[in-house]
Each structure stands twice: as C-alpha cells, then as structure tokens.
PDB file of C-alpha atoms in Angstrom:
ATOM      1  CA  UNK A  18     -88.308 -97.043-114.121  1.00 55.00           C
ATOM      2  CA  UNK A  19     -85.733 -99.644-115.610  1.00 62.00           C
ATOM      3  CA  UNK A  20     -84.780 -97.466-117.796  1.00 86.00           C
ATOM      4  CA  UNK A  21     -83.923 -94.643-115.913  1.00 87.00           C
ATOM      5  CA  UNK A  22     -82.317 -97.032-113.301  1.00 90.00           C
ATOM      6  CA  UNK A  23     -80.316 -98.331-116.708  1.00 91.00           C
ATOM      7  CA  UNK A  24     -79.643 -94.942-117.563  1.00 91.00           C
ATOM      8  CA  UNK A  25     -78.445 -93.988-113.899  1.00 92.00           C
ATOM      9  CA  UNK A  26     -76.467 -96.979-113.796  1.00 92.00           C
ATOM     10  CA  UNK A  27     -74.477 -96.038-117.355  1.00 93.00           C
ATOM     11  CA  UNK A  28     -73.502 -92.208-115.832  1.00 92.00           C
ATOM     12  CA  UNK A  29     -72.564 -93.555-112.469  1.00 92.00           C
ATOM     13  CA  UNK A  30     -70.265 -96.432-113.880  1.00 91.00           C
ATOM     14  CA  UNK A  31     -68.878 -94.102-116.176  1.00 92.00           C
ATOM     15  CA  UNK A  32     -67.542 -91.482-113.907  1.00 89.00           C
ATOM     16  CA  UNK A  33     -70.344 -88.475-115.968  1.00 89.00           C
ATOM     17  CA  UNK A  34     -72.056 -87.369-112.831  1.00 91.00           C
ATOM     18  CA  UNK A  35     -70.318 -83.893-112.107  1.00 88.00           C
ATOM     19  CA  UNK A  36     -69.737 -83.960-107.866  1.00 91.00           C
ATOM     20  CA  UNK A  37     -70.589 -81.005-105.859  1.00 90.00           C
ATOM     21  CA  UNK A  38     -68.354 -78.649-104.261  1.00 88.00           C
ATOM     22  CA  UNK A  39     -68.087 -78.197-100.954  1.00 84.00           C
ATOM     23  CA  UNK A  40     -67.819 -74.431-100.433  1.00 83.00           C
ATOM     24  CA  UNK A  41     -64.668 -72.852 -99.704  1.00 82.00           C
ATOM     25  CA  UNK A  42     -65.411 -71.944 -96.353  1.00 83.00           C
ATOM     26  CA  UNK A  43     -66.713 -75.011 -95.828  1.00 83.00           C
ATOM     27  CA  UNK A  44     -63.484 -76.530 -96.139  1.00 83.00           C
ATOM     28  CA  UNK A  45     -61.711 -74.040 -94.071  1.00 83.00           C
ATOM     29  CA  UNK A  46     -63.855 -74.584 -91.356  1.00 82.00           C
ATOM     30  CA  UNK A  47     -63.384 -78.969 -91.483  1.00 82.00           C
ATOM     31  CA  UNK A  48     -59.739 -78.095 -92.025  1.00 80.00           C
ATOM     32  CA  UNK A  49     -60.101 -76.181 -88.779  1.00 77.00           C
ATOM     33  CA  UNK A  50     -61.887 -79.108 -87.155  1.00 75.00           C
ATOM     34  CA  UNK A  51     -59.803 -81.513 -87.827  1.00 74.00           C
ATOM     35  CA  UNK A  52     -56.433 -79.534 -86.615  1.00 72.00           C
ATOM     36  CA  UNK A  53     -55.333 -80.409 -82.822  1.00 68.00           C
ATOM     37  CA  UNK A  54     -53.466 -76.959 -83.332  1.00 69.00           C
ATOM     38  CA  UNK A  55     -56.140 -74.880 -84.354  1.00 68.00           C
ATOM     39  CA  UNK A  56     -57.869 -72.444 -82.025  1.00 67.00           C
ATOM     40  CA  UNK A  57     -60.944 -71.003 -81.799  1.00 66.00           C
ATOM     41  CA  UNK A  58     -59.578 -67.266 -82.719  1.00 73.00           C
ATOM     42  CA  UNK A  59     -58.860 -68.874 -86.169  1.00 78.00           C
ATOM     43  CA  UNK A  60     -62.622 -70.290 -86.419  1.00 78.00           C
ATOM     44  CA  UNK A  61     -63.906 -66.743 -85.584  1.00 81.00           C
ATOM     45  CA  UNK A  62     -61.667 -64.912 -88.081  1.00 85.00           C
ATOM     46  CA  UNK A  63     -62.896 -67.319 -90.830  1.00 84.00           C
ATOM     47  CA  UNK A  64     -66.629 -67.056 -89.903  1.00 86.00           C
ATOM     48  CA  UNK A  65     -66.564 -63.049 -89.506  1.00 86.00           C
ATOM     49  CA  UNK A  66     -65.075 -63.127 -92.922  1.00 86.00           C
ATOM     50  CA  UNK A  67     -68.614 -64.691 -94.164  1.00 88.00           C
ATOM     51  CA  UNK A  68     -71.504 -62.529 -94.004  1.00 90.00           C
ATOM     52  CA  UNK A  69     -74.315 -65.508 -94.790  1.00 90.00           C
ATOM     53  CA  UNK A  70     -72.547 -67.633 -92.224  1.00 91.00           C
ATOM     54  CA  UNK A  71     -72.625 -64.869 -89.705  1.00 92.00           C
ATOM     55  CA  UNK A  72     -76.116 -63.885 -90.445  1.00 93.00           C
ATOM     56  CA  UNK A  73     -77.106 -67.891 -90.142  1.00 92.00           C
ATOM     57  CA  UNK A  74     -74.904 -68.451 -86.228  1.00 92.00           C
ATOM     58  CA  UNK A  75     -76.855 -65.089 -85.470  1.00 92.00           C
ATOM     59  CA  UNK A  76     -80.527 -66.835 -86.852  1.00 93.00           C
ATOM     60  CA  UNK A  77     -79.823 -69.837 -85.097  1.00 92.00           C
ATOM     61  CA  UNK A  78     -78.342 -68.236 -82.087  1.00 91.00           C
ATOM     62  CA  UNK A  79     -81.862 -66.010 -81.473  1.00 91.00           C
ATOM     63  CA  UNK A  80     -84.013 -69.217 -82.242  1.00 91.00           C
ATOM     64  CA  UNK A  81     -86.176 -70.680 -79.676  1.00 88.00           C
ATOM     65  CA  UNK A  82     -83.812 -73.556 -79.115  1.00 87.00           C
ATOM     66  CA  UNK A  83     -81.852 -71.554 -77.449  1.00 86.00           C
ATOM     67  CA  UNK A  84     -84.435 -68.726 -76.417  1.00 78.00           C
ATOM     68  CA  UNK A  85     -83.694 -69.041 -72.558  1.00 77.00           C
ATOM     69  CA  UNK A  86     -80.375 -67.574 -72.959  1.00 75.00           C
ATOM     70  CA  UNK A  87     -81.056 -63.803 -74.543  1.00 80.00           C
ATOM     71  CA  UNK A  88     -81.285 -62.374 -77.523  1.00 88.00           C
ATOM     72  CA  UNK A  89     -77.749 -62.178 -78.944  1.00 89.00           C
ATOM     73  CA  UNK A  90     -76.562 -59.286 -81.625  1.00 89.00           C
ATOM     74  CA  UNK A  91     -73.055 -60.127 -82.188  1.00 88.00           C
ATOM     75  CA  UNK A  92     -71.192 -63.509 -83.389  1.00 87.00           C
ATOM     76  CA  UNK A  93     -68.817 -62.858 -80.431  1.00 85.00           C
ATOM     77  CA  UNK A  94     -71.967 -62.632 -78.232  1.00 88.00           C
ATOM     78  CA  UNK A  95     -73.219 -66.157 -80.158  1.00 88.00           C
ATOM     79  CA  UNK A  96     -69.484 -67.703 -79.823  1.00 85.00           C
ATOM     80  CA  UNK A  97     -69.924 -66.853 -76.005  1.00 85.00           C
ATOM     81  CA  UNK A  98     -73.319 -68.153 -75.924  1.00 86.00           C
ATOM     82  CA  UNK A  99     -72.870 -71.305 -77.962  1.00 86.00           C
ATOM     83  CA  UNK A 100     -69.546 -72.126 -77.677  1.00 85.00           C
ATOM     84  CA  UNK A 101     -66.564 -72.708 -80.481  1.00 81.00           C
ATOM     85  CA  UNK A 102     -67.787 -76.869 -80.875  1.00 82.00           C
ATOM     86  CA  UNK A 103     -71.208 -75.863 -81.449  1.00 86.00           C
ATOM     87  CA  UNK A 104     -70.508 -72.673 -84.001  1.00 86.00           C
ATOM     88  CA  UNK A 105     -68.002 -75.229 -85.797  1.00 85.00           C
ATOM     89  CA  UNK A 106     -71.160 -77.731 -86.015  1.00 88.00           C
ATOM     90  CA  UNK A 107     -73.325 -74.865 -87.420  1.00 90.00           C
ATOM     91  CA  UNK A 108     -70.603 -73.434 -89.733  1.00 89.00           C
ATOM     92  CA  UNK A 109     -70.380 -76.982 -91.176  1.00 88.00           C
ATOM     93  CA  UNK A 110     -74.098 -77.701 -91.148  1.00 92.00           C
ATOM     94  CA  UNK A 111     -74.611 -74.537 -93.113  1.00 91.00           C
ATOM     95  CA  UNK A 112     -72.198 -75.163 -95.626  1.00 89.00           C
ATOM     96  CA  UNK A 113     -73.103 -78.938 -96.117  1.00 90.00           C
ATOM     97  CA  UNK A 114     -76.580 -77.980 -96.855  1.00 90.00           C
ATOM     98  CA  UNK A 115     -75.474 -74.993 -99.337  1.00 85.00           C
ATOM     99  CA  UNK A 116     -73.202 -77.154-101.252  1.00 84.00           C
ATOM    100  CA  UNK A 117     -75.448 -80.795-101.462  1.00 89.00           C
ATOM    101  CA  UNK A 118     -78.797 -80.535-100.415  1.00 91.00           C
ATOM    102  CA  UNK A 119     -79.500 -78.165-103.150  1.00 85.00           C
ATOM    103  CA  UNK A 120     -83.106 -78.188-105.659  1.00 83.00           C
ATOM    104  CA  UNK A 121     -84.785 -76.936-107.863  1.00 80.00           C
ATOM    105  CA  UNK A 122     -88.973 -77.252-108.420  1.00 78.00           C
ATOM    106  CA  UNK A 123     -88.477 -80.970-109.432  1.00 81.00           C
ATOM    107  CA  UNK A 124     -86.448 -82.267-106.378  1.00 86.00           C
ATOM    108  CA  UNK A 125     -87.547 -79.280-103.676  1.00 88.00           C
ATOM    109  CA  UNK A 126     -90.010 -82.426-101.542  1.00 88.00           C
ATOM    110  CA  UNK A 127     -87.676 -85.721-101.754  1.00 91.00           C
ATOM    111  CA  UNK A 128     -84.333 -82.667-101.564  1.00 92.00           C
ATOM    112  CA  UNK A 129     -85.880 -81.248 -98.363  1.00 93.00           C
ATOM    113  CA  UNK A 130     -87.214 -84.694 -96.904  1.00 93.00           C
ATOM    114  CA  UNK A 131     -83.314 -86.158 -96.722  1.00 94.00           C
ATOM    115  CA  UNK A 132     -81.635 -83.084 -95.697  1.00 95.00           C
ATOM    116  CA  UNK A 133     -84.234 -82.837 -92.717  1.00 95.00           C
ATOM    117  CA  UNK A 134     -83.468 -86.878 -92.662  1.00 97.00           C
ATOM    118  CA  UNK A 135     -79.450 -85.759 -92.193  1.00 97.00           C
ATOM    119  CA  UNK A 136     -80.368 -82.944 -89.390  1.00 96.00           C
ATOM    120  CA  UNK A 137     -82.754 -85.114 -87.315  1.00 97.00           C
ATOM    121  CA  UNK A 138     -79.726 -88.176 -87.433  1.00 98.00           C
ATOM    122  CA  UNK A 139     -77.308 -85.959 -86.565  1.00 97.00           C
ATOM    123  CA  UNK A 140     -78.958 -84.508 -83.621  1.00 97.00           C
ATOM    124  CA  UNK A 141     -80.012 -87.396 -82.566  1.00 98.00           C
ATOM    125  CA  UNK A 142     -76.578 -88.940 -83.009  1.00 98.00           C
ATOM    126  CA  UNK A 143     -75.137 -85.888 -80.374  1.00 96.00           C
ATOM    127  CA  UNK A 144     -77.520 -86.901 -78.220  1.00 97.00           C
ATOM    128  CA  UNK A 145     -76.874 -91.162 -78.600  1.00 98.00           C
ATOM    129  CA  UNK A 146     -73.405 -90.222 -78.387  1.00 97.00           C
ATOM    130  CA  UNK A 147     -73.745 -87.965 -74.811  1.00 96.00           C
ATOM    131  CA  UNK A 148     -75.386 -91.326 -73.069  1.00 97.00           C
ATOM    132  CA  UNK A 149     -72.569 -93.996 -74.883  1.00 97.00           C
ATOM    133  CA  UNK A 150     -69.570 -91.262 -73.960  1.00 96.00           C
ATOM    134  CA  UNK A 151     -68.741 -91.305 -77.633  1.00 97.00           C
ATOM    135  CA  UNK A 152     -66.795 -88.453 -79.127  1.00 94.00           C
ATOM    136  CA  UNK A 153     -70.251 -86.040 -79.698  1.00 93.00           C
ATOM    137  CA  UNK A 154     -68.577 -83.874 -82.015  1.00 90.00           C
ATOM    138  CA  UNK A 155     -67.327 -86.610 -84.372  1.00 92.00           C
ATOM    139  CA  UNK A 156     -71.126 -88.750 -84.421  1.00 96.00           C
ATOM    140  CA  UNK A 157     -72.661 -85.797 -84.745  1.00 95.00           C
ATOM    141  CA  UNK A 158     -70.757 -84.920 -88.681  1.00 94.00           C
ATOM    142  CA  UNK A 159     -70.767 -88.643 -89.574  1.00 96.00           C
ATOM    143  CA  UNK A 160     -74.446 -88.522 -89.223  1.00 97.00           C
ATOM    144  CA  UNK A 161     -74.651 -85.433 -91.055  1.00 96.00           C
ATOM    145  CA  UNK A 162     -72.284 -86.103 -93.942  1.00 96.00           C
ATOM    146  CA  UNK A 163     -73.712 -90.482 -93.583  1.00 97.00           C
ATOM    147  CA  UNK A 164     -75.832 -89.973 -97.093  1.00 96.00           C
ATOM    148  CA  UNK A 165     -74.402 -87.229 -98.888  1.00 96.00           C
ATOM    149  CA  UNK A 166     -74.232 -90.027-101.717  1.00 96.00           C
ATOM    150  CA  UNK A 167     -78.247 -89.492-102.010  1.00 96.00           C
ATOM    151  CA  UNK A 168     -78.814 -85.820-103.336  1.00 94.00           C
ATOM    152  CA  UNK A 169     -76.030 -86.499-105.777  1.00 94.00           C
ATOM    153  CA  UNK A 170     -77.681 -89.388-107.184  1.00 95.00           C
ATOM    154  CA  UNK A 171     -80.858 -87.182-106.804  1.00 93.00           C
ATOM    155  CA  UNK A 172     -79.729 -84.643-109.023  1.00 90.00           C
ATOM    156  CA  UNK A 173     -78.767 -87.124-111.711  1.00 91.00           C
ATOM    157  CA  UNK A 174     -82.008 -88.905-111.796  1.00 90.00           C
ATOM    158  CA  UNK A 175     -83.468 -85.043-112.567  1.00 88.00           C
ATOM    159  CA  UNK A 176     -80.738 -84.621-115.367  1.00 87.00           C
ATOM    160  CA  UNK A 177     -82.054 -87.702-116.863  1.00 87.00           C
ATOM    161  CA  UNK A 178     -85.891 -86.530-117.178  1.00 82.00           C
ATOM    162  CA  UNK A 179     -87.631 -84.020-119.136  1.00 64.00           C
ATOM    163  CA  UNK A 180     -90.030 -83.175-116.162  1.00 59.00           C
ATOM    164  CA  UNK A 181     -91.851 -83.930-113.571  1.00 57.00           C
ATOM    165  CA  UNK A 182     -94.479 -86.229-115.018  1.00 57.00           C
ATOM    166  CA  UNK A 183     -91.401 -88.932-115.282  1.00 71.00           C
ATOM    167  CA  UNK A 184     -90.210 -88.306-111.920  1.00 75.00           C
ATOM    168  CA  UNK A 185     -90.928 -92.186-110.027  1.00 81.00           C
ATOM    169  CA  UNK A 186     -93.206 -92.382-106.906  1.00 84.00           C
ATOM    170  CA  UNK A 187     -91.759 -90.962-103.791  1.00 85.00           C
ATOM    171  CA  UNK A 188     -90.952 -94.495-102.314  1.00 88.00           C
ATOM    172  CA  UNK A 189     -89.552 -95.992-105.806  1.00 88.00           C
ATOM    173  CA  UNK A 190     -87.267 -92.681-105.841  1.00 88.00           C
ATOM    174  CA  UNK A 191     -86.166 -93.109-102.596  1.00 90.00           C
ATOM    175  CA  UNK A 192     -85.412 -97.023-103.103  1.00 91.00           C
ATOM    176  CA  UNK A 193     -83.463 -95.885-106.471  1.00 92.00           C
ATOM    177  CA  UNK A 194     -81.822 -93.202-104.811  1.00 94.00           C
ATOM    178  CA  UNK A 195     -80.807 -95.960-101.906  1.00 94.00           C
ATOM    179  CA  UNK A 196     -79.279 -98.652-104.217  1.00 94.00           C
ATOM    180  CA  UNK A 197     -76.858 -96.009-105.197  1.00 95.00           C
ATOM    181  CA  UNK A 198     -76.021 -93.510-103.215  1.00 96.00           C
ATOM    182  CA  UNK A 199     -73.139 -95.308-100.888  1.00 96.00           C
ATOM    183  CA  UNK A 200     -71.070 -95.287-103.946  1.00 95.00           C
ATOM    184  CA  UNK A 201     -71.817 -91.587-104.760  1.00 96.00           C
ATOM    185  CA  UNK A 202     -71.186 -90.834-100.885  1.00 96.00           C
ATOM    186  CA  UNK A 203     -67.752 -92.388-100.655  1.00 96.00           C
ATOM    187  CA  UNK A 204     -66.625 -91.082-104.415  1.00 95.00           C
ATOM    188  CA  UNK A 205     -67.891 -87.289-102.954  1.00 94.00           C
ATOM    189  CA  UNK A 206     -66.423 -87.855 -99.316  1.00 94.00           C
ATOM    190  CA  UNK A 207     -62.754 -88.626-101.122  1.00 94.00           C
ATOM    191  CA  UNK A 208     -63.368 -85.983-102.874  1.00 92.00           C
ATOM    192  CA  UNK A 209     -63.759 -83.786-100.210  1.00 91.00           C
ATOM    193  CA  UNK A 210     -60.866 -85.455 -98.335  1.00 89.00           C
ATOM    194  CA  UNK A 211     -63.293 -86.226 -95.317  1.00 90.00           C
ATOM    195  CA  UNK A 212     -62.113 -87.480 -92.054  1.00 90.00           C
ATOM    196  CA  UNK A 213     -61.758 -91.633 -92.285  1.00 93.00           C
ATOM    197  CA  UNK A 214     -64.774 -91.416 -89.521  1.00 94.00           C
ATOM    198  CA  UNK A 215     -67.363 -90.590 -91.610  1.00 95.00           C
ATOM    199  CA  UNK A 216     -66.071 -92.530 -95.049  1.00 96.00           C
ATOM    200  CA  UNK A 217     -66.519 -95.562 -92.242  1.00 97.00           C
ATOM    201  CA  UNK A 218     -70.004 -94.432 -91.539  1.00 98.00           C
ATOM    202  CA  UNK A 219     -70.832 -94.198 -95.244  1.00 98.00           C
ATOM    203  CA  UNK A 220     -69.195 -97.523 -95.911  1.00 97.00           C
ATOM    204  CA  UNK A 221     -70.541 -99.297 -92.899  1.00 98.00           C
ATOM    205  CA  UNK A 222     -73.979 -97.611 -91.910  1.00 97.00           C
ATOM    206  CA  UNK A 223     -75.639-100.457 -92.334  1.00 96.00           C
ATOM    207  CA  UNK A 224     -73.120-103.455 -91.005  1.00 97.00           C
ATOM    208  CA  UNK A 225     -71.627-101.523 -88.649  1.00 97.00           C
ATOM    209  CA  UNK A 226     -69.930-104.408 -87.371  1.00 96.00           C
ATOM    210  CA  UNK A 227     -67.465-104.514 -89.721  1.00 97.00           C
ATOM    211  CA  UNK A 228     -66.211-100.905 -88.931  1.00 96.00           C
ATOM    212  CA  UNK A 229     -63.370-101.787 -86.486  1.00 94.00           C
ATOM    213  CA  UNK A 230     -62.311 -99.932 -84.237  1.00 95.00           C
ATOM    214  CA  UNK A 231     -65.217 -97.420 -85.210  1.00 96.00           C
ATOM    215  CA  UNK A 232     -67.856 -99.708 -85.017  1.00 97.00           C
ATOM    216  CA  UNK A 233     -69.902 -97.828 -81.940  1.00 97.00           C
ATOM    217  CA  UNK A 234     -69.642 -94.550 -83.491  1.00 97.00           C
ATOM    218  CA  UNK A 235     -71.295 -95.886 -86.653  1.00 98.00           C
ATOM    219  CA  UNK A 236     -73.662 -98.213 -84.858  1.00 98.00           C
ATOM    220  CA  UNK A 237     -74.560 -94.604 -82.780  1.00 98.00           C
ATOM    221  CA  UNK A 238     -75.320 -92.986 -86.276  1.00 98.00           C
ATOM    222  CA  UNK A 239     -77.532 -96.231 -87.172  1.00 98.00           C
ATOM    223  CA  UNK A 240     -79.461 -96.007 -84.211  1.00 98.00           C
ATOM    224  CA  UNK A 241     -79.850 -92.048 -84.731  1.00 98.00           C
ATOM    225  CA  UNK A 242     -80.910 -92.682 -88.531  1.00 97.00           C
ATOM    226  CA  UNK A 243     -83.663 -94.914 -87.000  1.00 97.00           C
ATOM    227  CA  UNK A 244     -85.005 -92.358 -84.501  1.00 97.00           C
ATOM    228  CA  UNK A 245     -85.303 -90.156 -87.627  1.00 97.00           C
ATOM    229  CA  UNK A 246     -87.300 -92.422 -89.755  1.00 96.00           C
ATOM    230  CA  UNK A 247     -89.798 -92.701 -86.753  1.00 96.00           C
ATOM    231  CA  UNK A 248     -89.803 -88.994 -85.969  1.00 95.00           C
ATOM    232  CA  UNK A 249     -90.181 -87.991 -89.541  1.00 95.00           C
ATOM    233  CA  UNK A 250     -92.804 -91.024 -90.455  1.00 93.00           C
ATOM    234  CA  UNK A 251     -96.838 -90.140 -90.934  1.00 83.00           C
ATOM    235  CA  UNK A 252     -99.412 -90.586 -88.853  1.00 82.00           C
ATOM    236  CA  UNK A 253     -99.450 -91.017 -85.138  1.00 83.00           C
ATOM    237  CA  UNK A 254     -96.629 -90.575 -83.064  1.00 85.00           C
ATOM    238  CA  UNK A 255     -94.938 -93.975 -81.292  1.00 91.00           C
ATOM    239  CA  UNK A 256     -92.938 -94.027 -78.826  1.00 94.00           C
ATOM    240  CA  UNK A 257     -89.142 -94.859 -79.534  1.00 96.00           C
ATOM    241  CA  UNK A 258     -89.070 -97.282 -76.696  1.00 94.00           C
ATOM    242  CA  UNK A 259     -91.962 -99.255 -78.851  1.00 94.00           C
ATOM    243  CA  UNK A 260     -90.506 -98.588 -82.365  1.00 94.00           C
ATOM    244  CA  UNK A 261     -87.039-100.065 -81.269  1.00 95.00           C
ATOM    245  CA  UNK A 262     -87.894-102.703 -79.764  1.00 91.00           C
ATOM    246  CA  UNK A 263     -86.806-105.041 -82.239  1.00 93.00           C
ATOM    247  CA  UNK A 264     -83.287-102.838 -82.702  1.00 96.00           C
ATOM    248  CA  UNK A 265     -79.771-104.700 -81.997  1.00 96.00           C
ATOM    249  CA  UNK A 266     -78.130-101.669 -82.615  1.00 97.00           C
ATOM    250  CA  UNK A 267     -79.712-100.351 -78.775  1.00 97.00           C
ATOM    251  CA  UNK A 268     -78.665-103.264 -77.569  1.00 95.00           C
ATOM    252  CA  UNK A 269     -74.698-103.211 -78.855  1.00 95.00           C
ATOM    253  CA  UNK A 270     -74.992 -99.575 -77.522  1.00 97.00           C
ATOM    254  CA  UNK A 271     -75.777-100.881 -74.565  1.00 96.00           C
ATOM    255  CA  UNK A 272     -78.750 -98.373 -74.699  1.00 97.00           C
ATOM    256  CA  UNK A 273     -81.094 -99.678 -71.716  1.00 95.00           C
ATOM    257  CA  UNK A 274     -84.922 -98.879 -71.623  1.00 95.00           C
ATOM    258  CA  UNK A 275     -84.534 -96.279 -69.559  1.00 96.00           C
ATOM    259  CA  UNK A 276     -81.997 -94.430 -72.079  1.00 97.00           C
ATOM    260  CA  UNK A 277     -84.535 -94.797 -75.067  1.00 97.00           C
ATOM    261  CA  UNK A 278     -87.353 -93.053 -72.832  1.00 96.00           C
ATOM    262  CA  UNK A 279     -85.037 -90.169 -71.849  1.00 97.00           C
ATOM    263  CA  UNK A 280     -83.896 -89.828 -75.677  1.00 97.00           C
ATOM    264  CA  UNK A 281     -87.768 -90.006 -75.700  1.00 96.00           C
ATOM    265  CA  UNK A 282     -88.479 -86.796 -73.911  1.00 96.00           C
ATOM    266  CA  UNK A 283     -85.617 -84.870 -75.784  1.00 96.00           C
ATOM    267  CA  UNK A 284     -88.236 -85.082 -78.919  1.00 96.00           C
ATOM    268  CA  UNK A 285     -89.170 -81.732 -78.422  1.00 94.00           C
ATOM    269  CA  UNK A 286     -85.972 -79.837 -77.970  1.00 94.00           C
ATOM    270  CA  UNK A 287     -84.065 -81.588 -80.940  1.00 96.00           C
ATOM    271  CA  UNK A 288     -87.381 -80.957 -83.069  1.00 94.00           C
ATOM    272  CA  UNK A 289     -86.708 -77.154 -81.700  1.00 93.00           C
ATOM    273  CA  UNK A 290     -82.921 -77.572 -82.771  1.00 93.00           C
ATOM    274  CA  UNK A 291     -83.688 -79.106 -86.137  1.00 93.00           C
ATOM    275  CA  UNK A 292     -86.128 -75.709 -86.939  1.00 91.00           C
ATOM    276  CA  UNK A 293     -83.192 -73.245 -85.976  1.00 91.00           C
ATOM    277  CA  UNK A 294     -80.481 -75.435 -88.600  1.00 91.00           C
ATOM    278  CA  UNK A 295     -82.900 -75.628 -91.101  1.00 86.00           C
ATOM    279  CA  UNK A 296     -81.717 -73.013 -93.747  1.00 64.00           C
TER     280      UNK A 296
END
C-alpha cells in the first residue's frame, strides 16, 4: 500500500496521469447551460443530433420515476414532459458518466459505488436546494461534477497494478482515492473550463465556509453528500433525522427537523430517480 500510494504520488506530481475527455456533446450541452442567450431550440437541435443521448432522455423519460405521466415516444414528447432544465440535467448526467465514471473488470464495484455516490448527492442536492431557495439547477451539477477527481485517481491506481490480487481493500482504496482526488478534480474541472461554482465545490466541499459568496450552495452539496453516505451505507436503514443529528451543515442551512423528515420521505422517489439516470 505505501508503495502504490508512493507510486501514485510520483504520476500525480508529475503531471503523467492522462485526464479524461469530456465528450463533445457534453461540452455543447454545458456551453448551452451556461449561455443567458441560449434557448431551448438550440438544446433540442444538439440532443436530436445524438442518437445514444436521445435513446437515454427517451429511457429515462418512460422510467417509473416519471411513470404517472405516459409513456412518451418522441424527445419532443420527453422535452414537453420533462422540461428543457431537466433534459439539460440528463444530457449532462449522461455525458459525465460516459466520459469519467468509466471501468473495466478491475474497477467495475468501487467505479459504480462513486458514480451512484455522485447521482444520489446530486439528487439530493436538487432537493436541499428546493427547501434553502438555492439555484436547483446549479447544486444539482456541483454535486454531480463535486468528485470527478476520484475515478481519475481510480484509474491510475489500476494502471499501476498487474491485477486484481494487488488491488487494496475497498475502504483503504477509497481512503487513497480520497487523499487525492481534490487535486485531480480541480486539474480535470480547469480542464474542462467548468463553471467557478463547482471548482468552489471541489475546492471547498469540505470547509465550505471558506467558499464566499458560494458558501450555501457548497454547504447544500455537503449536506447532500451526507444523505448519500447514509442511503448507500449497509445494513439497516436510519432515519436522516437520526443520522444528522450531529450535522452543522443542517444547521447553517437552516434545515429545521421538520425539513430533514420531509427530505426523509422523498427516499423513495429520488431512489426511483437515481434507477432511471443510472446508465
């Protein structure tokens, strides 16, 4: 394990891990996004264009999440149905997961654990940021993009082994995987020219105090990230109002106990939600 972490630590202070690509489409559709000008005929255009991003908006479209609305056959049926913020938020989630959360046989668990990890805190992030009257849109792709640092550093730990019998514990990959990953997030997030919001999110995550004058919308992805880790833990389900009891970041949200038990009773719909993005 020290060795590896040496190892790790020689690439990553050298500049030899090769970054990912976000997919071209992908960065139409943030360009898109992020342009006051833009409307939603120029979203449409670019997504008809894409015949595995069309087929996913139609896959998530018919899912049971949103089964009470009808069974949709088009994407202009879908863009009706879902609306331009939330095909933007699928476009992005499907390209983010093409172009990052990627495996192969040796990284398919701990690859599939954190990009269910980024889903689950980004859903739960839309919903934080619906009850704090945060910008939902903007939470909601901070959360997702918060530890795109970690499959990069994934995938060099698996460049540096000859197989799977070297490959640490689960927890002792995860902790290695931890200690680096915010400087593989921010390194990959200027690289991708991301949005300041999320490069604050990356940077800050875990003091989000010291994010300015974007300190709730990062506190909002900390508190999501948490409501993962419990949703995604082992063994009996507890209740978020018990498992965050101890949480400041509720409290600078000014997240009463009331909130937490109605973000309680949402389990099953964002569970729903997180099945339909899962590609």
């Amino acid at each position: 394990m020290i060795n590896l972490e040496q190892q790790l630590k020689i690439r990553i202070e050298s500049g030899a891990i090769e970054l990912p690509m976000l997919p071209a489409v992908g960065v139409q559709v943030l360009a898109l996004t992020q342009n006051e000008d833009s409307d939603a005929s120029g979203l449409a255009s670019l997504i008809e264009n894409d015949l595995s991003l069309t087929s996913y908006i139609l896959k998530v479209s018919n899912s049971a999440a949103f089964s009470s609305y009808g069974k949709t056959q088009t994407l202009q049926q879908a863009i009706t149905k879902l609306g331009m913020k939330n095909i933007a938020q699928l476009a992005l989630t499907m390209t983010v997961g093409q172009g990052v959360f990627k495996s192969d046989a040796l990284t398919h668990e701990i690859t599939s654990y954190l990009w269910q990890h980024s889903l689950f805190s980004a859903l739960w992030a839309r919903e934080i940021a619906g009850l704090c009257r945060l910008n939902a849109d903007v939470v909601f792709l901070n959360a997702l993009l918060h530890q795109i640092g970690k499959p990069v550093v994934l995938h060099a730990i698996s460049d540096l082994l000859n197989g799977p019998a070297q490959l640490p514990e689960f927890d002792d990959l995860l902790g290695l995987i931890e200690k680096y990953q915010k400087r593989m997030g921010l390194k990959l997030a200027h690289s991708w020219n991301l949005p300041e919001s999320i490069t604050a999110t990356i940077s800050y995550i875990d003091e989000y105090e010291l994010a300015n004058d974007m300190q709730l919308e990062v506190a909002a992805v900390n508190a999501a990230r948490l409501l993962a880790d419990i949703v995604l833990a082992t063994g009996e389900p507890v209740q978020f109002e018990d498992a965050v009891a101890d949480q400041a970041v509720f409290g600078e949200l000014s997240l009463a106990k009331v909130e937490i038990q109605l973000l309680d009773k949402k389990r099953d719909a964002v569970g729903q939600m997180m099945q339909a993005l899962i590609i």
